[in-house]
Amino acid sequence: TARIDVPGHDVASIDVSTIRLVTPTGVDIAVAPDAPVTIELLQSGTEVLSVKFDRASVIANLLPSDPTAVLTVRGSFADGAPFEGGNTIRVIH
């Protein structure tokens, strides 16, 4: 699951079909086609778009020798403006 917020932008205007998770091996994974896409309002007033990726595809594209992985999420808004962000996750093999 990726939770996306883009300060200063309306997450409802993100074109979900453009969202990709970029793995450490350089593979781009699209949002899982049957997974729910939701927008939630946090207590801070920030809206967050939640999307899911195929777990097996993500696991298959992590480096087995690395205890951490940098994952990047890229996509664009309906008007074509791009966004990108990332995070480091801990990998338990």
Coordinates of N, CA, C and O in Angstrom, one line a residue:
T1 N 0.8 -1.2 0.0 CA 0.0 0.0 0.0 C 0.9 1.2 0.0 O 1.9 1.3 0.7
A2 N 0.6 2.2 -0.8 CA 1.2 3.5 -0.8 C 0.2 4.5 -0.4 O -0.9 4.5 -1.0
R3 N 0.6 5.4 0.5 CA -0.3 6.5 0.9 C 0.3 7.8 0.3 O 1.5 8.1 0.7
I4 N -0.4 8.5 -0.5 CA 0.2 9.6 -1.3 C -0.5 10.9 -0.9 O -1.7 11.0 -0.9
D5 N 0.4 11.8 -0.5 CA -0.2 13.2 -0.3 C 0.9 14.1 -1.0 O 2.1 13.9 -0.9
V6 N 0.3 15.1 -1.7 CA 1.2 16.1 -2.4 C 0.8 17.4 -1.9 O -0.2 18.0 -2.3
P7 N 1.6 18.0 -1.0 CA 1.3 19.3 -0.4 C 1.0 20.3 -1.5 O 1.7 20.5 -2.5
G8 N -0.2 21.0 -1.2 CA -0.6 22.1 -2.2 C -1.4 21.6 -3.4 O -1.7 22.4 -4.2
H9 N -1.6 20.3 -3.4 CA -2.4 19.7 -4.6 C -3.5 18.9 -4.1 O -3.5 18.3 -3.0
D10 N -4.5 18.7 -4.9 CA -5.7 17.9 -4.6 C -5.4 16.5 -5.0 O -5.3 16.2 -6.2
V11 N -5.3 15.5 -4.1 CA -5.0 14.2 -4.5 C -6.1 13.5 -5.3 O -5.8 12.6 -6.0
A12 N -7.3 14.1 -5.3 CA -8.4 13.5 -6.1 C -8.1 13.8 -7.6 O -8.7 13.1 -8.4
S13 N -7.2 14.7 -7.9 CA -6.9 15.0 -9.3 C -5.7 14.2 -9.8 O -5.3 14.4 -10.9
I14 N -5.3 13.2 -9.0 CA -4.2 12.4 -9.5 C -4.8 11.3 -10.5 O -5.8 10.8 -10.2
D15 N -4.1 11.2 -11.6 CA -4.6 10.1 -12.6 C -4.0 8.8 -12.1 O -2.8 8.5 -12.3
V16 N -4.8 8.0 -11.5 CA -4.3 6.7 -10.9 C -3.7 5.8 -11.9 O -2.7 5.1 -11.6
S17 N -4.1 5.9 -13.1 CA -3.5 5.0 -14.2 C -2.1 5.3 -14.4 O -1.4 4.5 -15.0
T18 N -1.6 6.5 -14.0 CA -0.2 6.9 -14.2 C 0.7 6.5 -13.1 O 2.0 6.6 -13.2
I19 N 0.2 6.1 -11.9 CA 1.0 5.8 -10.7 C 1.8 4.5 -10.9 O 1.3 3.5 -11.3
R20 N 3.1 4.6 -10.6 CA 4.0 3.5 -10.7 C 4.9 3.5 -9.4 O 5.3 4.5 -8.9
L21 N 5.1 2.3 -8.9 CA 6.0 2.0 -7.9 C 7.3 1.6 -8.5 O 7.4 0.6 -9.3
V22 N 8.4 2.3 -8.3 CA 9.7 2.0 -8.9 C 10.5 1.3 -7.8 O 10.8 1.8 -6.7
T23 N 10.9 0.1 -8.1 CA 11.6 -0.8 -7.2 C 13.2 -0.6 -7.3 O 13.6 0.0 -8.2
P24 N 13.9 -1.1 -6.3 CA 15.4 -1.0 -6.4 C 16.0 -1.6 -7.6 O 17.1 -1.2 -8.0
T25 N 15.3 -2.6 -8.2 CA 15.8 -3.2 -9.4 C 15.5 -2.4 -10.7 O 15.8 -2.8 -11.8
G26 N 14.7 -1.3 -10.5 CA 14.4 -0.4 -11.6 C 13.1 -0.8 -12.3 O 12.7 -0.2 -13.4
V27 N 12.4 -1.7 -11.8 CA 11.1 -2.2 -12.4 C 10.0 -1.2 -11.9 O 9.9 -0.9 -10.8
D28 N 9.1 -0.8 -12.9 CA 7.9 0.0 -12.6 C 6.8 -0.9 -12.4 O 6.5 -1.7 -13.3
I29 N 6.1 -0.8 -11.3 CA 4.9 -1.7 -11.0 C 3.7 -0.7 -10.9 O 3.6 0.2 -10.2
A30 N 2.6 -1.1 -11.7 CA 1.4 -0.3 -11.8 C 0.5 -0.6 -10.6 O 0.7 -1.7 -9.9
V31 N -0.4 0.2 -10.3 CA -1.4 0.0 -9.2 C -2.1 -1.3 -9.6 O -2.5 -1.5 -10.7
A32 N -2.4 -2.1 -8.5 CA -3.1 -3.4 -8.8 C -4.5 -3.1 -9.3 O -5.2 -2.3 -8.7
P33 N -4.9 -3.7 -10.4 CA -6.1 -3.3 -11.1 C -7.4 -3.5 -10.3 O -8.3 -2.8 -10.5
D34 N -7.4 -4.6 -9.5 CA -8.6 -4.9 -8.7 C -8.6 -4.3 -7.3 O -9.6 -4.5 -6.5
A35 N -7.5 -3.6 -6.9 CA -7.4 -3.1 -5.5 C -8.2 -1.8 -5.4 O -8.3 -1.0 -6.3
P36 N -8.7 -1.6 -4.2 CA -9.5 -0.3 -4.0 C -8.5 0.9 -4.0 O -7.4 0.8 -3.6
V37 N -9.0 2.0 -4.4 CA -8.3 3.3 -4.4 C -9.2 4.1 -3.5 O -10.4 4.3 -3.8
T38 N -8.6 4.7 -2.4 CA -9.4 5.5 -1.5 C -8.7 6.8 -1.2 O -7.5 6.9 -1.3
I39 N -9.5 7.7 -0.8 CA -9.0 9.0 -0.3 C -9.5 9.2 1.1 O -10.7 9.0 1.4
E40 N -8.5 9.4 2.0 CA -8.9 9.6 3.4 C -8.5 10.9 3.9 O -7.5 11.5 3.4
L41 N -9.2 11.5 4.8 CA -8.9 12.8 5.4 C -8.3 12.5 6.8 O -8.9 11.9 7.7
L42 N -7.0 13.0 7.0 CA -6.3 12.8 8.2 C -6.8 13.8 9.2 O -7.4 14.9 8.8
Q43 N -6.6 13.6 10.5 CA -6.9 14.6 11.5 C -6.3 15.9 11.3 O -6.8 17.0 11.6
S44 N -5.1 16.0 10.6 CA -4.5 17.2 10.3 C -5.1 18.0 9.2 O -4.8 19.2 9.0
G45 N -6.1 17.4 8.6 CA -6.8 18.0 7.5 C -6.2 17.7 6.1 O -6.7 18.1 5.1
T46 N -5.2 16.9 6.1 CA -4.5 16.5 4.9 C -5.3 15.3 4.2 O -5.6 14.4 4.9
E47 N -5.5 15.4 2.9 CA -6.1 14.3 2.2 C -5.0 13.4 1.7 O -4.0 13.9 1.2
V48 N -5.2 12.1 1.8 CA -4.2 11.1 1.4 C -4.9 10.1 0.5 O -6.0 9.6 0.7
L49 N -4.2 9.8 -0.7 CA -4.7 8.8 -1.6 C -4.0 7.5 -1.3 O -2.8 7.5 -1.2
S50 N -4.8 6.5 -1.1 CA -4.2 5.1 -0.9 C -4.4 4.2 -2.1 O -5.5 4.1 -2.6
V51 N -3.3 3.6 -2.5 CA -3.3 2.7 -3.6 C -2.6 1.5 -3.2 O -1.7 1.5 -2.4
K52 N -2.8 0.4 -3.9 CA -2.2 -0.9 -3.6 C -1.5 -1.4 -4.8 O -1.9 -1.3 -5.9
F53 N -0.3 -2.1 -4.6 CA 0.4 -2.8 -5.6 C 0.5 -4.2 -5.4 O 0.3 -4.7 -4.2
D54 N 0.7 -5.0 -6.4 CA 0.7 -6.5 -6.2 C 1.9 -6.9 -5.4 O 3.1 -6.6 -5.7
R55 N 1.6 -7.5 -4.2 CA 2.7 -7.8 -3.2 C 3.8 -8.7 -3.8 O 5.0 -8.5 -3.6
A56 N 3.4 -9.7 -4.6 CA 4.3 -10.7 -5.1 C 5.3 -10.0 -6.1 O 6.5 -10.2 -6.2
S57 N 4.8 -9.0 -6.9 CA 5.6 -8.3 -7.8 C 6.6 -7.4 -7.1 O 7.8 -7.3 -7.5
V58 N 6.2 -6.8 -6.0 CA 7.1 -5.9 -5.2 C 8.2 -6.8 -4.6 O 9.4 -6.5 -4.7
I59 N 7.8 -7.9 -4.0 CA 8.8 -8.8 -3.3 C 9.8 -9.3 -4.3 O 11.0 -9.4 -4.1
A60 N 9.3 -9.7 -5.5 CA 10.2 -10.2 -6.5 C 11.2 -9.2 -7.0 O 12.2 -9.6 -7.6
N61 N 11.0 -7.9 -6.8 CA 11.9 -6.9 -7.3 C 12.6 -6.2 -6.2 O 13.1 -5.1 -6.4
L62 N 12.7 -6.8 -5.0 CA 13.6 -6.3 -3.9 C 14.9 -7.1 -4.0 O 14.9 -8.2 -4.4
L63 N 16.0 -6.5 -3.5 CA 17.3 -7.1 -3.6 C 17.4 -8.0 -2.3 O 17.3 -7.5 -1.2
P64 N 17.6 -9.3 -2.5 CA 17.6 -10.3 -1.4 C 18.7 -10.0 -0.4 O 18.5 -10.3 0.8
S65 N 19.7 -9.4 -0.8 CA 20.9 -9.2 0.2 C 20.7 -7.8 0.9 O 21.5 -7.5 1.8
D66 N 19.7 -7.0 0.6 CA 19.6 -5.7 1.2 C 18.6 -5.6 2.3 O 17.4 -6.0 2.0
P67 N 18.9 -5.2 3.5 CA 17.9 -5.1 4.6 C 17.0 -4.0 4.5 O 16.0 -3.9 5.2
T68 N 17.3 -3.0 3.6 CA 16.4 -1.9 3.3 C 16.2 -1.7 1.8 O 17.0 -2.2 1.0
A69 N 15.2 -1.0 1.5 CA 14.9 -0.8 0.1 C 14.3 0.6 -0.1 O 13.5 1.0 0.7
V70 N 14.8 1.4 -1.1 CA 14.2 2.7 -1.4 C 13.2 2.4 -2.5 O 13.5 1.9 -3.5
L71 N 11.9 2.8 -2.2 CA 10.9 2.7 -3.1 C 10.4 4.1 -3.5 O 10.3 4.9 -2.7
T72 N 10.2 4.3 -4.8 CA 9.7 5.6 -5.3 C 8.4 5.4 -5.9 O 8.1 4.4 -6.6
V73 N 7.5 6.4 -5.7 CA 6.2 6.4 -6.3 C 6.2 7.6 -7.3 O 6.5 8.7 -6.9
R74 N 5.8 7.4 -8.5 CA 5.7 8.4 -9.5 C 4.3 8.4 -10.2 O 3.7 7.4 -10.2
G75 N 3.9 9.5 -10.7 CA 2.7 9.6 -11.4 C 2.4 11.0 -11.8 O 3.3 11.9 -11.8
S76 N 1.2 11.3 -12.3 CA 0.9 12.6 -12.7 C -0.6 13.0 -12.4 O -1.4 12.1 -12.2
F77 N -0.8 14.2 -12.3 CA -2.2 14.7 -12.1 C -2.9 14.7 -13.5 O -2.3 14.6 -14.5
A78 N -4.2 14.9 -13.4 CA -5.0 14.9 -14.6 C -4.5 15.9 -15.6 O -4.7 15.7 -16.8
D79 N -3.9 17.0 -15.2 CA -3.4 18.1 -16.1 C -2.0 17.8 -16.6 O -1.5 18.6 -17.4
G80 N -1.5 16.6 -16.3 CA -0.2 16.2 -16.8 C 1.0 16.6 -15.9 O 2.1 16.1 -16.1
A81 N 0.8 17.4 -14.8 CA 1.8 17.8 -13.9 C 2.3 16.5 -13.2 O 1.5 15.8 -12.6
P82 N 3.6 16.3 -13.1 CA 4.2 15.1 -12.5 C 4.3 15.2 -11.0 O 4.4 16.4 -10.5
F83 N 4.4 14.1 -10.3 CA 4.8 14.1 -8.9 C 5.7 12.9 -8.7 O 5.6 11.9 -9.4
E84 N 6.5 12.9 -7.6 CA 7.3 11.8 -7.3 C 7.7 11.9 -5.8 O 7.9 13.0 -5.3
G85 N 7.8 10.8 -5.2 CA 8.2 10.8 -3.8 C 8.7 9.4 -3.4 O 8.4 8.4 -4.2
G86 N 9.4 9.3 -2.3 CA 9.9 8.0 -2.0 C 10.1 7.8 -0.5 O 9.9 8.7 0.3
N87 N 10.4 6.6 -0.2 CA 10.7 6.2 1.2 C 11.5 5.0 1.3 O 11.6 4.2 0.4
T88 N 12.2 4.9 2.4 CA 13.0 3.7 2.6 C 12.3 2.7 3.6 O 11.7 3.2 4.6
I89 N 12.2 1.5 3.2 CA 11.5 0.5 4.0 C 12.5 -0.5 4.5 O 13.5 -0.7 3.9
R90 N 12.1 -1.2 5.6 CA 12.9 -2.3 6.1 C 12.4 -3.5 5.5 O 11.2 -3.8 5.4
V91 N 13.3 -4.4 5.0 CA 13.0 -5.6 4.3 C 13.3 -6.8 5.2 O 14.5 -6.9 5.7
I92 N 12.3 -7.6 5.5 CA 12.6 -8.8 6.3 C 12.4 -10.0 5.4 O 11.4 -10.3 4.8
H93 N 13.5 -10.7 5.2 CA 13.5 -11.9 4.3 C 13.2 -13.1 5.0 O 13.5 -13.4 6.1

